[in-house]
Amino acid sequence: MAYELTDEQRDRYRATAIRSQLRKQELLRFHVEDAEEGNHQQFGARLDVNDLMPQLEAHGLASLSLFSGGGGLDLGFERAGYQHVASFEILDICGETLRTNRPTWDIRSGAEAGDVRSARFSAFRGIDLVHGGPPCQPFSVAGKQAGASDPRNMWPDFVRCVLQARPRAFVAENVPGMLDRKFESFVRDNILTPLEDHYTIFRFKLPAHEFGVPQARRRVFFVGFRSKRDAARWTPPAPTHGETETLSGPVMPYNLARQSLGLPDIGFDQVAPTLRSGFTGPRNTTGVLNSKASLNIWNQLRVWPNGVQPTPSMARAYPPENGHFRMSVADCTLLQGFPSDWKFSGAVYQALGQIGNSVCPPVAYAVARQVARALGVS
Ligand SMILES: C[S@@+](CC[C@H](N)C(=O)[O-])C[C@H]1O[C@@H](n2cnc3c(N)ncnc32)[C@H](O)[C@@H]1O
């Protein structure tokens, strides 16, 4: 805490901050032009995330998106052949991201039009599918795990939407903490009990790196089907990437962080640590470091998880003093499994917030495909 510092420590920190700021200004002033994109012969081919989720033909299923954020679930469902009907998202900046990437989508964003709590969903009655990630801070290990008592618990609104719109299926995602024992009664009271009379519900965790995303990240999914016949056809997605052959057949090797970013071989590579969950931690932070423990892995990868820059050229122009690779928003976009043409609106901290909050699109795609199969369309 700042007030616990001695004068001497405070002076030292201030001098370091000023030195670092001056260095940044100087480097950016003189080297951005040299480092413009296209002038990076030392970098190899980057992972093309679209290869992980080839666009499927439209099968006629229509989907409604709640708590849409920067569009991870929306994009995965679109690539799996669903027709996007509307997105509800309270933050304007997320709405801007969705509109920029998909100008033809119906995006309801902002404190009035985008607030799921005040929306009526009977207009969507009969839609095929509702998906969403109700805000997860109440369950996150990074949060205080207050569950039902946390005002950010929006599960009741997700449930209300499902009961009003009566889709054939729903998909809800959340952080892994949601399946901890201490939240058993929360899950029963807030999700299972109100929905179980109408839906058969499945719960499972998916690790993103098993679907080709170059990052260690787990999400919990709840999938529900209104008809028993659809529920009987449901099987959760099988991993597409791994170390060896799995029970469900051969898989592709994991996509590792350096290799996916197109960085030179240094004799060490692995999937990136979990990127910090968005909009938590210190405000306006431009770092993606999630825990102290993961710093060791970033160090071994020689990738610097702080001071993410808006563009690749600015990142190249401003290498960290330890010489590690400094990331740009585009690099974090890739590590989260978004394709390079998906652009996040806002300042760096807002883009990182949307990235860190999202479901990795290839994971969303895998779930969306399986749901379509259960609904008998693919
Ligand atoms: C976990 S994120 C969802 C991420 C999204 N599923 C994706 O894959 O990119 C939750 C989102 O819910 C939004 N949100 C929070 N309260 C809301 C409300 N009352 N109405 C609509 N959106 C809300 C947050 O702004 C945040 O973007």
mmCIF file of C-alpha atoms and ligand atoms in Angstrom:
data_model
loop_
_atom_site.group_PDB
_atom_site.id
_atom_site.type_symbol
_atom_site.label_atom_id
_atom_site.label_comp_id
_atom_site.label_asym_id
_atom_site.label_seq_id
_atom_site.Cartn_x
_atom_site.Cartn_y
_atom_site.Cartn_z
ATOM 1 C CA MET A 1 0.000 0.000 0.000
ATOM 2 C CA ALA A 2 1.310 3.442 -0.921
ATOM 3 C CA TYR A 3 0.961 4.829 2.632
ATOM 4 C CA GLU A 4 3.110 2.029 4.053
ATOM 5 C CA LEU A 5 6.135 3.049 1.975
ATOM 6 C CA THR A 6 9.047 4.918 3.488
ATOM 7 C CA ASP A 7 9.997 8.218 1.847
ATOM 8 C CA GLU A 8 13.068 6.553 0.472
ATOM 9 C CA GLN A 9 11.077 3.695 -1.086
ATOM 10 C CA ARG A 10 8.542 6.124 -2.509
ATOM 11 C CA ASP A 11 11.316 8.189 -4.130
ATOM 12 C CA ARG A 12 12.863 5.053 -5.544
ATOM 13 C CA TYR A 13 9.563 3.827 -7.034
ATOM 14 C CA ARG A 14 8.804 7.250 -8.430
ATOM 15 C CA ALA A 15 12.236 7.418 -10.091
ATOM 16 C CA THR A 16 11.732 3.950 -11.603
ATOM 17 C CA ALA A 17 8.282 4.893 -12.919
ATOM 18 C CA ILE A 18 9.594 8.098 -14.463
ATOM 19 C CA ARG A 19 12.576 6.308 -16.009
ATOM 20 C CA SER A 20 10.314 3.664 -17.492
ATOM 21 C CA GLN A 21 7.883 6.259 -18.827
ATOM 22 C CA LEU A 22 10.717 8.246 -20.448
ATOM 23 C CA ARG A 23 12.157 5.099 -21.966
ATOM 24 C CA LYS A 24 8.762 4.202 -23.400
ATOM 25 C CA GLN A 25 8.267 7.664 -24.882
ATOM 26 C CA GLU A 26 11.711 7.662 -26.401
ATOM 27 C CA LEU A 27 11.408 4.192 -27.874
ATOM 28 C CA LEU A 28 7.959 4.810 -29.255
ATOM 29 C CA ARG A 29 8.998 8.156 -30.769
ATOM 30 C CA PHE A 30 11.972 6.751 -32.654
ATOM 31 C CA HIS A 31 11.094 3.183 -33.489
ATOM 32 C CA VAL A 32 7.422 2.824 -34.291
ATOM 33 C CA GLU A 33 8.003 3.488 -37.968
ATOM 34 C CA ASP A 34 10.891 1.004 -38.149
ATOM 35 C CA ALA A 35 8.733 -1.571 -36.497
ATOM 36 C CA GLU A 36 5.683 -1.163 -38.707
ATOM 37 C CA GLU A 37 3.899 -4.392 -39.565
ATOM 38 C CA GLY A 38 5.490 -6.261 -42.450
ATOM 39 C CA ASN A 39 8.951 -5.484 -41.138
ATOM 40 C CA HIS A 40 9.108 -8.487 -38.817
ATOM 41 C CA GLN A 41 10.936 -11.130 -40.795
ATOM 42 C CA GLN A 42 12.052 -12.772 -37.578
ATOM 43 C CA PHE A 43 8.483 -13.895 -36.903
ATOM 44 C CA GLY A 44 6.988 -17.001 -38.479
ATOM 45 C CA ALA A 45 3.429 -17.913 -39.402
ATOM 46 C CA ARG A 46 0.830 -17.355 -36.701
ATOM 47 C CA LEU A 47 -1.977 -19.728 -35.830
ATOM 48 C CA ASP A 48 -5.071 -19.083 -37.935
ATOM 49 C CA VAL A 49 -7.844 -19.509 -35.390
ATOM 50 C CA ASN A 50 -10.467 -19.871 -38.113
ATOM 51 C CA ASP A 51 -8.888 -23.252 -38.910
ATOM 52 C CA LEU A 52 -10.090 -24.394 -35.477
ATOM 53 C CA MET A 53 -13.693 -23.548 -36.308
ATOM 54 C CA PRO A 54 -14.426 -23.860 -40.028
ATOM 55 C CA GLN A 55 -17.589 -21.958 -40.968
ATOM 56 C CA LEU A 56 -20.492 -24.429 -41.060
ATOM 57 C CA GLU A 57 -23.437 -23.970 -43.363
ATOM 58 C CA ALA A 58 -26.504 -22.315 -41.898
ATOM 59 C CA HIS A 59 -28.774 -25.060 -40.537
ATOM 60 C CA GLY A 60 -31.690 -22.801 -39.655
ATOM 61 C CA LEU A 61 -31.318 -22.756 -35.863
ATOM 62 C CA ALA A 62 -31.684 -19.244 -34.442
ATOM 63 C CA SER A 63 -29.871 -18.096 -31.295
ATOM 64 C CA LEU A 64 -30.396 -15.303 -28.781
ATOM 65 C CA SER A 65 -27.370 -14.047 -26.837
ATOM 66 C CA LEU A 66 -27.458 -12.632 -23.290
ATOM 67 C CA PHE A 67 -24.520 -11.004 -21.462
ATOM 68 C CA SER A 68 -22.750 -11.037 -24.819
ATOM 69 C CA GLY A 69 -19.543 -9.197 -23.835
ATOM 70 C CA GLY A 70 -17.049 -8.979 -26.679
ATOM 71 C CA GLY A 71 -18.739 -11.842 -28.517
ATOM 72 C CA GLY A 72 -16.889 -15.104 -27.773
ATOM 73 C CA LEU A 73 -20.036 -17.209 -27.565
ATOM 74 C CA ASP A 74 -21.735 -15.239 -30.346
ATOM 75 C CA LEU A 75 -18.866 -15.818 -32.740
ATOM 76 C CA GLY A 76 -18.525 -19.526 -31.923
ATOM 77 C CA PHE A 77 -22.251 -20.065 -32.500
ATOM 78 C CA GLU A 78 -22.186 -18.111 -35.747
ATOM 79 C CA ARG A 79 -19.337 -20.208 -37.119
ATOM 80 C CA ALA A 80 -21.224 -23.329 -36.110
ATOM 81 C CA GLY A 81 -24.039 -22.305 -38.465
ATOM 82 C CA TYR A 82 -26.516 -20.565 -36.138
ATOM 83 C CA GLN A 83 -28.438 -17.495 -37.181
ATOM 84 C CA HIS A 84 -27.777 -14.675 -34.695
ATOM 85 C CA VAL A 85 -31.050 -13.054 -33.628
ATOM 86 C CA ALA A 86 -30.043 -10.484 -30.991
ATOM 87 C CA SER A 87 -27.438 -9.717 -28.332
ATOM 88 C CA PHE A 88 -28.091 -8.079 -24.955
ATOM 89 C CA GLU A 89 -25.096 -6.464 -23.265
ATOM 90 C CA ILE A 90 -25.040 -3.669 -20.698
ATOM 91 C CA LEU A 91 -21.636 -2.174 -21.600
ATOM 92 C CA ASP A 92 -21.599 0.235 -24.526
ATOM 93 C CA ILE A 93 -18.022 -0.616 -25.416
ATOM 94 C CA CYS A 94 -18.925 -4.294 -25.891
ATOM 95 C CA GLY A 95 -21.892 -3.266 -28.016
ATOM 96 C CA GLU A 96 -19.507 -1.234 -30.159
ATOM 97 C CA THR A 97 -17.251 -4.270 -30.611
ATOM 98 C CA LEU A 98 -20.173 -6.429 -31.710
ATOM 99 C CA ARG A 99 -21.543 -3.780 -34.082
ATOM 100 C CA THR A 100 -18.120 -3.125 -35.614
ATOM 101 C CA ASN A 101 -17.542 -6.784 -36.330
ATOM 102 C CA ARG A 102 -21.102 -7.632 -37.350
ATOM 103 C CA PRO A 103 -22.874 -4.477 -38.584
ATOM 104 C CA THR A 104 -25.974 -6.444 -39.568
ATOM 105 C CA TRP A 105 -26.581 -8.026 -36.149
ATOM 106 C CA ASP A 106 -29.276 -6.750 -33.800
ATOM 107 C CA ILE A 107 -27.197 -5.477 -30.850
ATOM 108 C CA ARG A 108 -29.011 -4.132 -27.800
ATOM 109 C CA SER A 109 -26.397 -2.481 -25.640
ATOM 110 C CA GLY A 110 -26.094 0.098 -22.893
ATOM 111 C CA ALA A 111 -27.747 0.639 -19.538
ATOM 112 C CA GLU A 112 -31.268 0.738 -20.989
ATOM 113 C CA ALA A 113 -31.560 -1.338 -24.153
ATOM 114 C CA GLY A 114 -28.873 -3.813 -23.118
ATOM 115 C CA ASP A 115 -29.795 -4.553 -19.508
ATOM 116 C CA VAL A 116 -30.963 -8.153 -19.257
ATOM 117 C CA ARG A 117 -32.636 -7.384 -15.918
ATOM 118 C CA SER A 118 -35.204 -5.104 -17.497
ATOM 119 C CA ALA A 119 -35.627 -6.895 -20.832
ATOM 120 C CA ARG A 120 -38.768 -8.853 -21.699
ATOM 121 C CA PHE A 121 -38.118 -12.037 -23.580
ATOM 122 C CA SER A 122 -41.601 -13.175 -24.526
ATOM 123 C CA ALA A 123 -40.982 -11.537 -27.926
ATOM 124 C CA PHE A 124 -38.402 -14.265 -28.514
ATOM 125 C CA ARG A 125 -40.802 -17.081 -27.649
ATOM 126 C CA GLY A 126 -40.130 -20.157 -29.720
ATOM 127 C CA ILE A 127 -36.521 -19.289 -30.552
ATOM 128 C CA ASP A 128 -34.319 -22.367 -30.930
ATOM 129 C CA LEU A 129 -31.573 -21.467 -28.516
ATOM 130 C CA VAL A 130 -30.590 -19.000 -25.796
ATOM 131 C CA HIS A 131 -26.970 -18.692 -24.748
ATOM 132 C CA GLY A 132 -25.151 -16.502 -22.272
ATOM 133 C CA GLY A 133 -22.534 -16.085 -19.619
ATOM 134 C CA PRO A 134 -24.172 -14.483 -16.586
ATOM 135 C CA PRO A 135 -21.557 -12.329 -14.804
ATOM 136 C CA CYS A 136 -19.226 -14.670 -13.038
ATOM 137 C CA GLN A 137 -17.445 -12.572 -10.399
ATOM 138 C CA PRO A 138 -19.662 -14.023 -7.655
ATOM 139 C CA PHE A 139 -18.011 -17.428 -8.245
ATOM 140 C CA SER A 140 -14.574 -16.569 -9.479
ATOM 141 C CA VAL A 141 -11.646 -17.606 -7.305
ATOM 142 C CA ALA A 142 -10.360 -14.088 -7.964
ATOM 143 C CA GLY A 143 -13.571 -12.656 -6.482
ATOM 144 C CA LYS A 144 -14.923 -13.034 -2.970
ATOM 145 C CA GLN A 145 -17.175 -15.974 -3.918
ATOM 146 C CA ALA A 146 -20.289 -14.426 -2.447
ATOM 147 C CA GLY A 147 -22.611 -16.384 -4.774
ATOM 148 C CA ALA A 148 -26.324 -15.630 -4.445
ATOM 149 C CA SER A 149 -25.809 -12.662 -2.140
ATOM 150 C CA ASP A 150 -23.646 -10.865 -4.697
ATOM 151 C CA PRO A 151 -25.585 -8.176 -6.599
ATOM 152 C CA ARG A 152 -23.791 -9.293 -9.746
ATOM 153 C CA ASN A 153 -25.549 -12.658 -9.615
ATOM 154 C CA MET A 154 -27.590 -12.548 -12.823
ATOM 155 C CA TRP A 155 -28.551 -16.198 -13.035
ATOM 156 C CA PRO A 156 -32.152 -15.401 -12.075
ATOM 157 C CA ASP A 157 -32.385 -13.210 -15.187
ATOM 158 C CA PHE A 158 -30.935 -15.893 -17.411
ATOM 159 C CA VAL A 159 -33.462 -18.358 -15.999
ATOM 160 C CA ARG A 160 -36.301 -15.859 -16.479
ATOM 161 C CA CYS A 161 -35.297 -15.444 -20.131
ATOM 162 C CA VAL A 162 -35.314 -19.212 -20.668
ATOM 163 C CA LEU A 163 -38.725 -19.555 -19.036
ATOM 164 C CA GLN A 164 -40.158 -16.660 -21.065
ATOM 165 C CA ALA A 165 -38.624 -17.537 -24.438
ATOM 166 C CA ARG A 166 -38.941 -21.336 -23.993
ATOM 167 C CA PRO A 167 -36.091 -22.211 -26.397
ATOM 168 C CA ARG A 168 -35.529 -25.812 -27.501
ATOM 169 C CA ALA A 169 -32.122 -25.589 -25.819
ATOM 170 C CA PHE A 170 -30.001 -23.257 -23.741
ATOM 171 C CA VAL A 171 -26.270 -22.954 -23.122
ATOM 172 C CA ALA A 172 -24.892 -21.064 -20.119
ATOM 173 C CA GLU A 173 -21.234 -20.716 -19.296
ATOM 174 C CA ASN A 174 -19.390 -19.702 -16.183
ATOM 175 C CA VAL A 175 -16.125 -19.986 -14.289
ATOM 176 C CA PRO A 176 -15.018 -23.388 -12.945
ATOM 177 C CA GLY A 177 -15.566 -22.228 -9.326
ATOM 178 C CA MET A 178 -19.277 -22.581 -10.054
ATOM 179 C CA LEU A 179 -19.024 -26.366 -9.671
ATOM 180 C CA ASP A 180 -17.274 -26.173 -6.292
ATOM 181 C CA ARG A 181 -19.030 -27.853 -3.387
ATOM 182 C CA LYS A 182 -19.680 -24.567 -1.680
ATOM 183 C CA PHE A 183 -21.915 -23.505 -4.575
ATOM 184 C CA GLU A 184 -23.900 -26.742 -4.784
ATOM 185 C CA SER A 185 -26.929 -25.233 -3.110
ATOM 186 C CA PHE A 186 -26.621 -22.068 -5.203
ATOM 187 C CA VAL A 187 -26.670 -24.140 -8.394
ATOM 188 C CA ARG A 188 -29.601 -26.182 -7.150
ATOM 189 C CA ASP A 189 -31.676 -23.193 -6.002
ATOM 190 C CA ASN A 190 -30.845 -20.765 -8.832
ATOM 191 C CA ILE A 191 -30.487 -22.993 -11.884
ATOM 192 C CA LEU A 192 -31.631 -26.573 -11.436
ATOM 193 C CA THR A 193 -34.787 -26.167 -9.373
ATOM 194 C CA PRO A 194 -36.385 -23.402 -11.504
ATOM 195 C CA LEU A 195 -35.498 -25.102 -14.800
ATOM 196 C CA GLU A 196 -35.524 -28.837 -14.155
ATOM 197 C CA ASP A 197 -39.268 -29.264 -14.598
ATOM 198 C CA HIS A 198 -38.923 -27.938 -18.139
ATOM 199 C CA TYR A 199 -35.407 -28.923 -19.219
ATOM 200 C CA THR A 200 -32.990 -31.838 -18.946
ATOM 201 C CA ILE A 201 -29.757 -30.202 -17.811
ATOM 202 C CA PHE A 202 -26.138 -31.305 -18.287
ATOM 203 C CA ARG A 203 -23.083 -29.752 -16.625
ATOM 204 C CA PHE A 204 -19.465 -30.151 -17.687
ATOM 205 C CA LYS A 205 -16.099 -28.374 -17.745
ATOM 206 C CA LEU A 206 -14.083 -27.782 -20.914
ATOM 207 C CA PRO A 207 -10.359 -26.900 -21.059
ATOM 208 C CA ALA A 208 -9.777 -24.497 -23.960
ATOM 209 C CA HIS A 209 -6.396 -25.985 -24.925
ATOM 210 C CA GLU A 210 -8.136 -29.281 -25.726
ATOM 211 C CA PHE A 211 -9.921 -27.388 -28.516
ATOM 212 C CA GLY A 212 -6.783 -25.878 -30.038
ATOM 213 C CA VAL A 213 -6.698 -22.620 -28.083
ATOM 214 C CA PRO A 214 -3.085 -21.861 -27.047
ATOM 215 C CA GLN A 215 -4.068 -21.041 -23.461
ATOM 216 C CA ALA A 216 -4.844 -22.937 -20.248
ATOM 217 C CA ARG A 217 -8.402 -21.888 -19.491
ATOM 218 C CA ARG A 218 -11.369 -23.801 -18.135
ATOM 219 C CA ARG A 219 -15.044 -22.928 -18.329
ATOM 220 C CA VAL A 220 -18.117 -24.616 -16.944
ATOM 221 C CA PHE A 221 -21.129 -25.158 -19.195
ATOM 222 C CA PHE A 222 -24.763 -25.861 -18.424
ATOM 223 C CA VAL A 223 -26.683 -27.191 -21.407
ATOM 224 C CA GLY A 224 -30.426 -27.790 -21.245
ATOM 225 C CA PHE A 225 -32.895 -29.427 -23.659
ATOM 226 C CA ARG A 226 -36.647 -29.019 -23.541
ATOM 227 C CA SER A 227 -37.422 -32.316 -25.288
ATOM 228 C CA LYS A 228 -36.366 -35.672 -23.895
ATOM 229 C CA ARG A 229 -35.556 -36.853 -27.418
ATOM 230 C CA ASP A 230 -33.029 -34.020 -27.972
ATOM 231 C CA ALA A 231 -31.543 -34.603 -24.508
ATOM 232 C CA ALA A 232 -31.079 -38.293 -25.304
ATOM 233 C CA ARG A 233 -29.017 -37.356 -28.383
ATOM 234 C CA TRP A 234 -26.683 -35.044 -26.416
ATOM 235 C CA THR A 235 -23.003 -35.879 -25.980
ATOM 236 C CA PRO A 236 -20.487 -33.288 -24.747
ATOM 237 C CA PRO A 237 -17.769 -32.195 -27.178
ATOM 238 C CA ALA A 238 -14.762 -34.503 -27.441
ATOM 239 C CA PRO A 239 -11.290 -32.900 -27.355
ATOM 240 C CA THR A 240 -9.816 -32.110 -30.739
ATOM 241 C CA HIS A 241 -6.290 -31.449 -29.407
ATOM 242 C CA GLY A 242 -4.126 -33.343 -26.934
ATOM 243 C CA GLU A 243 -0.865 -35.111 -26.293
ATOM 244 C CA THR A 244 -1.845 -38.589 -27.353
ATOM 245 C CA GLU A 245 -4.676 -40.505 -28.859
ATOM 246 C CA THR A 246 -7.804 -40.248 -26.728
ATOM 247 C CA LEU A 247 -10.691 -42.679 -26.221
ATOM 248 C CA SER A 248 -12.658 -40.814 -28.863
ATOM 249 C CA GLY A 249 -9.860 -41.142 -31.438
ATOM 250 C CA PRO A 250 -6.700 -39.358 -32.572
ATOM 251 C CA VAL A 251 -6.308 -35.687 -31.769
ATOM 252 C CA MET A 252 -4.113 -32.894 -33.083
ATOM 253 C CA PRO A 253 -1.167 -31.739 -30.953
ATOM 254 C CA TYR A 254 -1.823 -28.793 -28.625
ATOM 255 C CA ASN A 255 -1.215 -25.354 -30.056
ATOM 256 C CA LEU A 256 1.503 -23.808 -27.907
ATOM 257 C CA ALA A 257 1.872 -20.126 -27.134
ATOM 258 C CA ARG A 258 5.142 -19.173 -28.860
ATOM 259 C CA GLN A 259 4.499 -21.308 -31.884
ATOM 260 C CA SER A 260 0.972 -19.857 -32.242
ATOM 261 C CA LEU A 261 2.284 -16.295 -31.980
ATOM 262 C CA GLY A 262 4.851 -17.101 -34.662
ATOM 263 C CA LEU A 263 7.808 -16.543 -32.318
ATOM 264 C CA PRO A 264 11.213 -18.186 -32.875
ATOM 265 C CA ASP A 265 11.979 -21.536 -31.238
ATOM 266 C CA ILE A 266 13.784 -21.085 -27.898
ATOM 267 C CA GLY A 267 13.628 -24.737 -26.831
ATOM 268 C CA PHE A 268 10.628 -24.133 -24.561
ATOM 269 C CA ASP A 269 6.973 -23.759 -25.376
ATOM 270 C CA GLN A 270 3.632 -24.524 -23.770
ATOM 271 C CA VAL A 271 0.091 -23.202 -23.739
ATOM 272 C CA ALA A 272 -0.079 -19.696 -22.264
ATOM 273 C CA PRO A 273 -1.265 -19.305 -18.672
ATOM 274 C CA THR A 274 -4.868 -18.168 -18.204
ATOM 275 C CA LEU A 275 -5.237 -14.553 -19.270
ATOM 276 C CA ARG A 276 -6.569 -12.372 -16.476
ATOM 277 C CA SER A 277 -10.331 -12.295 -16.335
ATOM 278 C CA GLY A 278 -11.658 -9.029 -17.708
ATOM 279 C CA PHE A 279 -12.695 -5.955 -15.786
ATOM 280 C CA THR A 280 -11.399 -7.379 -12.482
ATOM 281 C CA GLY A 281 -8.310 -6.267 -10.591
ATOM 282 C CA PRO A 282 -6.894 -2.792 -10.793
ATOM 283 C CA ARG A 283 -8.830 -0.515 -13.106
ATOM 284 C CA ASN A 284 -7.387 0.333 -16.484
ATOM 285 C CA THR A 285 -4.695 -2.298 -16.197
ATOM 286 C CA THR A 286 -2.932 -3.257 -19.394
ATOM 287 C CA GLY A 287 -1.610 -6.549 -18.046
ATOM 288 C CA VAL A 288 -2.987 -10.071 -18.471
ATOM 289 C CA LEU A 289 -1.110 -11.652 -15.560
ATOM 290 C CA ASN A 290 -3.610 -13.765 -13.655
ATOM 291 C CA SER A 291 -1.546 -15.006 -10.719
ATOM 292 C CA LYS A 292 1.951 -14.760 -9.318
ATOM 293 C CA ALA A 293 2.445 -18.451 -10.051
ATOM 294 C CA SER A 294 1.875 -17.941 -13.765
ATOM 295 C CA LEU A 295 4.659 -15.346 -13.980
ATOM 296 C CA ASN A 296 7.162 -18.193 -13.952
ATOM 297 C CA ILE A 297 5.584 -19.686 -17.079
ATOM 298 C CA TRP A 298 5.424 -16.335 -18.878
ATOM 299 C CA ASN A 299 9.112 -15.901 -17.995
ATOM 300 C CA GLN A 300 10.005 -19.297 -19.397
ATOM 301 C CA LEU A 301 8.023 -18.447 -22.526
ATOM 302 C CA ARG A 302 9.915 -15.146 -22.622
ATOM 303 C CA VAL A 303 6.635 -13.379 -23.187
ATOM 304 C CA TRP A 304 5.905 -10.292 -21.087
ATOM 305 C CA PRO A 305 2.345 -10.274 -19.662
ATOM 306 C CA ASN A 306 2.239 -6.580 -18.682
ATOM 307 C CA GLY A 307 2.004 -3.317 -20.578
ATOM 308 C CA VAL A 308 0.106 -4.800 -23.526
ATOM 309 C CA GLN A 309 0.214 -2.321 -26.410
ATOM 310 C CA PRO A 310 -2.566 -1.261 -28.788
ATOM 311 C CA THR A 311 -0.725 -2.341 -31.937
ATOM 312 C CA PRO A 312 2.007 -4.828 -32.867
ATOM 313 C CA SER A 313 4.249 -2.004 -34.058
ATOM 314 C CA MET A 314 4.036 -0.220 -30.700
ATOM 315 C CA ALA A 315 4.760 -3.484 -28.895
ATOM 316 C CA ARG A 316 7.862 -4.107 -31.040
ATOM 317 C CA ALA A 317 9.048 -0.533 -30.552
ATOM 318 C CA TYR A 318 8.881 -0.838 -26.779
ATOM 319 C CA PRO A 319 10.485 -4.126 -25.726
ATOM 320 C CA PRO A 320 10.564 -4.759 -21.981
ATOM 321 C CA GLU A 321 13.956 -4.313 -20.359
ATOM 322 C CA ASN A 322 14.374 -8.075 -19.951
ATOM 323 C CA GLY A 323 14.123 -8.493 -23.735
ATOM 324 C CA HIS A 324 11.007 -10.689 -23.633
ATOM 325 C CA PHE A 325 8.323 -10.465 -26.305
ATOM 326 C CA ARG A 326 5.885 -7.666 -25.521
ATOM 327 C CA MET A 327 2.317 -8.444 -26.551
ATOM 328 C CA SER A 328 -0.181 -6.299 -28.384
ATOM 329 C CA VAL A 329 -3.964 -6.608 -28.196
ATOM 330 C CA ALA A 330 -3.768 -8.717 -31.368
ATOM 331 C CA ASP A 331 -1.558 -11.254 -29.558
ATOM 332 C CA CYS A 332 -3.983 -11.550 -26.640
ATOM 333 C CA THR A 333 -6.832 -11.849 -29.146
ATOM 334 C CA LEU A 334 -5.057 -14.825 -30.692
ATOM 335 C CA LEU A 335 -4.203 -16.469 -27.350
ATOM 336 C CA GLN A 336 -7.911 -16.280 -26.473
ATOM 337 C CA GLY A 337 -8.881 -18.008 -29.728
ATOM 338 C CA PHE A 338 -10.391 -15.058 -31.613
ATOM 339 C CA PRO A 339 -9.505 -14.698 -35.298
ATOM 340 C CA SER A 340 -7.296 -11.789 -36.311
ATOM 341 C CA ASP A 341 -10.129 -9.958 -38.055
ATOM 342 C CA TRP A 342 -12.213 -9.745 -34.840
ATOM 343 C CA LYS A 343 -11.481 -6.238 -33.503
ATOM 344 C CA PHE A 344 -12.159 -5.141 -29.932
ATOM 345 C CA SER A 345 -13.300 -1.553 -29.457
ATOM 346 C CA GLY A 346 -11.925 0.750 -26.801
ATOM 347 C CA ALA A 347 -8.653 1.430 -25.028
ATOM 348 C CA VAL A 348 -6.254 -1.443 -24.311
ATOM 349 C CA TYR A 349 -7.701 -2.122 -20.859
ATOM 350 C CA GLN A 350 -11.206 -2.302 -22.321
ATOM 351 C CA ALA A 351 -10.131 -4.657 -25.105
ATOM 352 C CA LEU A 352 -8.340 -6.878 -22.575
ATOM 353 C CA GLY A 353 -11.434 -6.767 -20.367
ATOM 354 C CA GLN A 354 -13.578 -8.091 -23.195
ATOM 355 C CA ILE A 355 -10.995 -10.700 -24.144
ATOM 356 C CA GLY A 356 -10.465 -11.958 -20.595
ATOM 357 C CA ASN A 357 -14.229 -12.163 -19.985
ATOM 358 C CA SER A 358 -14.965 -14.169 -23.087
ATOM 359 C CA VAL A 359 -15.536 -17.794 -23.882
ATOM 360 C CA CYS A 360 -12.818 -18.867 -26.301
ATOM 361 C CA PRO A 361 -14.710 -19.011 -29.610
ATOM 362 C CA PRO A 362 -13.393 -22.488 -30.608
ATOM 363 C CA VAL A 363 -14.786 -23.843 -27.323
ATOM 364 C CA ALA A 364 -18.129 -22.116 -27.936
ATOM 365 C CA TYR A 365 -18.070 -23.586 -31.460
ATOM 366 C CA ALA A 366 -17.514 -27.120 -30.148
ATOM 367 C CA VAL A 367 -20.472 -26.806 -27.744
ATOM 368 C CA ALA A 368 -22.655 -25.173 -30.420
ATOM 369 C CA ARG A 369 -21.980 -28.043 -32.849
ATOM 370 C CA GLN A 370 -22.910 -30.684 -30.327
ATOM 371 C CA VAL A 371 -26.105 -28.850 -29.435
ATOM 372 C CA ALA A 372 -27.026 -28.633 -33.138
ATOM 373 C CA ARG A 373 -26.451 -32.398 -33.421
ATOM 374 C CA ALA A 374 -28.678 -33.040 -30.427
ATOM 375 C CA LEU A 375 -31.326 -30.824 -31.994
ATOM 376 C CA GLY A 376 -31.086 -33.077 -35.033
ATOM 377 C CA VAL A 377 -29.794 -30.636 -37.624
ATOM 378 C CA SER A 378 -26.220 -31.704 -38.348
HETATM 379 C C1 LIG B 1 -18.634 -13.212 -18.619
HETATM 380 S S1 LIG B 1 -19.034 -11.855 -19.603
HETATM 381 C C2 LIG B 1 -19.720 -12.644 -21.004
HETATM 382 C C3 LIG B 1 -18.736 -12.975 -22.066
HETATM 383 C C4 LIG B 1 -19.341 -13.529 -23.316
HETATM 384 N N1 LIG B 1 -20.149 -14.693 -23.055
HETATM 385 C C5 LIG B 1 -18.272 -13.897 -24.333
HETATM 386 O O1 LIG B 1 -18.131 -15.070 -24.640
HETATM 387 O O2 LIG B 1 -17.565 -12.996 -24.805
HETATM 388 C C6 LIG B 1 -20.461 -11.195 -18.842
HETATM 389 C C7 LIG B 1 -21.006 -9.950 -19.520
HETATM 390 O O3 LIG B 1 -22.250 -9.604 -18.919
HETATM 391 C C8 LIG B 1 -22.370 -8.201 -19.003
HETATM 392 N N2 LIG B 1 -23.431 -7.760 -18.072
HETATM 393 C C9 LIG B 1 -23.344 -7.568 -16.741
HETATM 394 N N3 LIG B 1 -24.525 -7.192 -16.242
HETATM 395 C C10 LIG B 1 -25.396 -7.159 -17.281
HETATM 396 C C11 LIG B 1 -26.777 -6.853 -17.396
HETATM 397 N N4 LIG B 1 -27.511 -6.505 -16.336
HETATM 398 N N5 LIG B 1 -27.343 -6.915 -18.620
HETATM 399 C C12 LIG B 1 -26.607 -7.250 -19.710
HETATM 400 N N6 LIG B 1 -25.290 -7.538 -19.656
HETATM 401 C C13 LIG B 1 -24.686 -7.507 -18.462
HETATM 402 C C14 LIG B 1 -20.982 -7.709 -18.646
HETATM 403 O O4 LIG B 1 -20.797 -6.383 -19.077
HETATM 404 C C15 LIG B 1 -20.109 -8.732 -19.379
HETATM 405 O O5 LIG B 1 -19.755 -8.252 -20.635
#
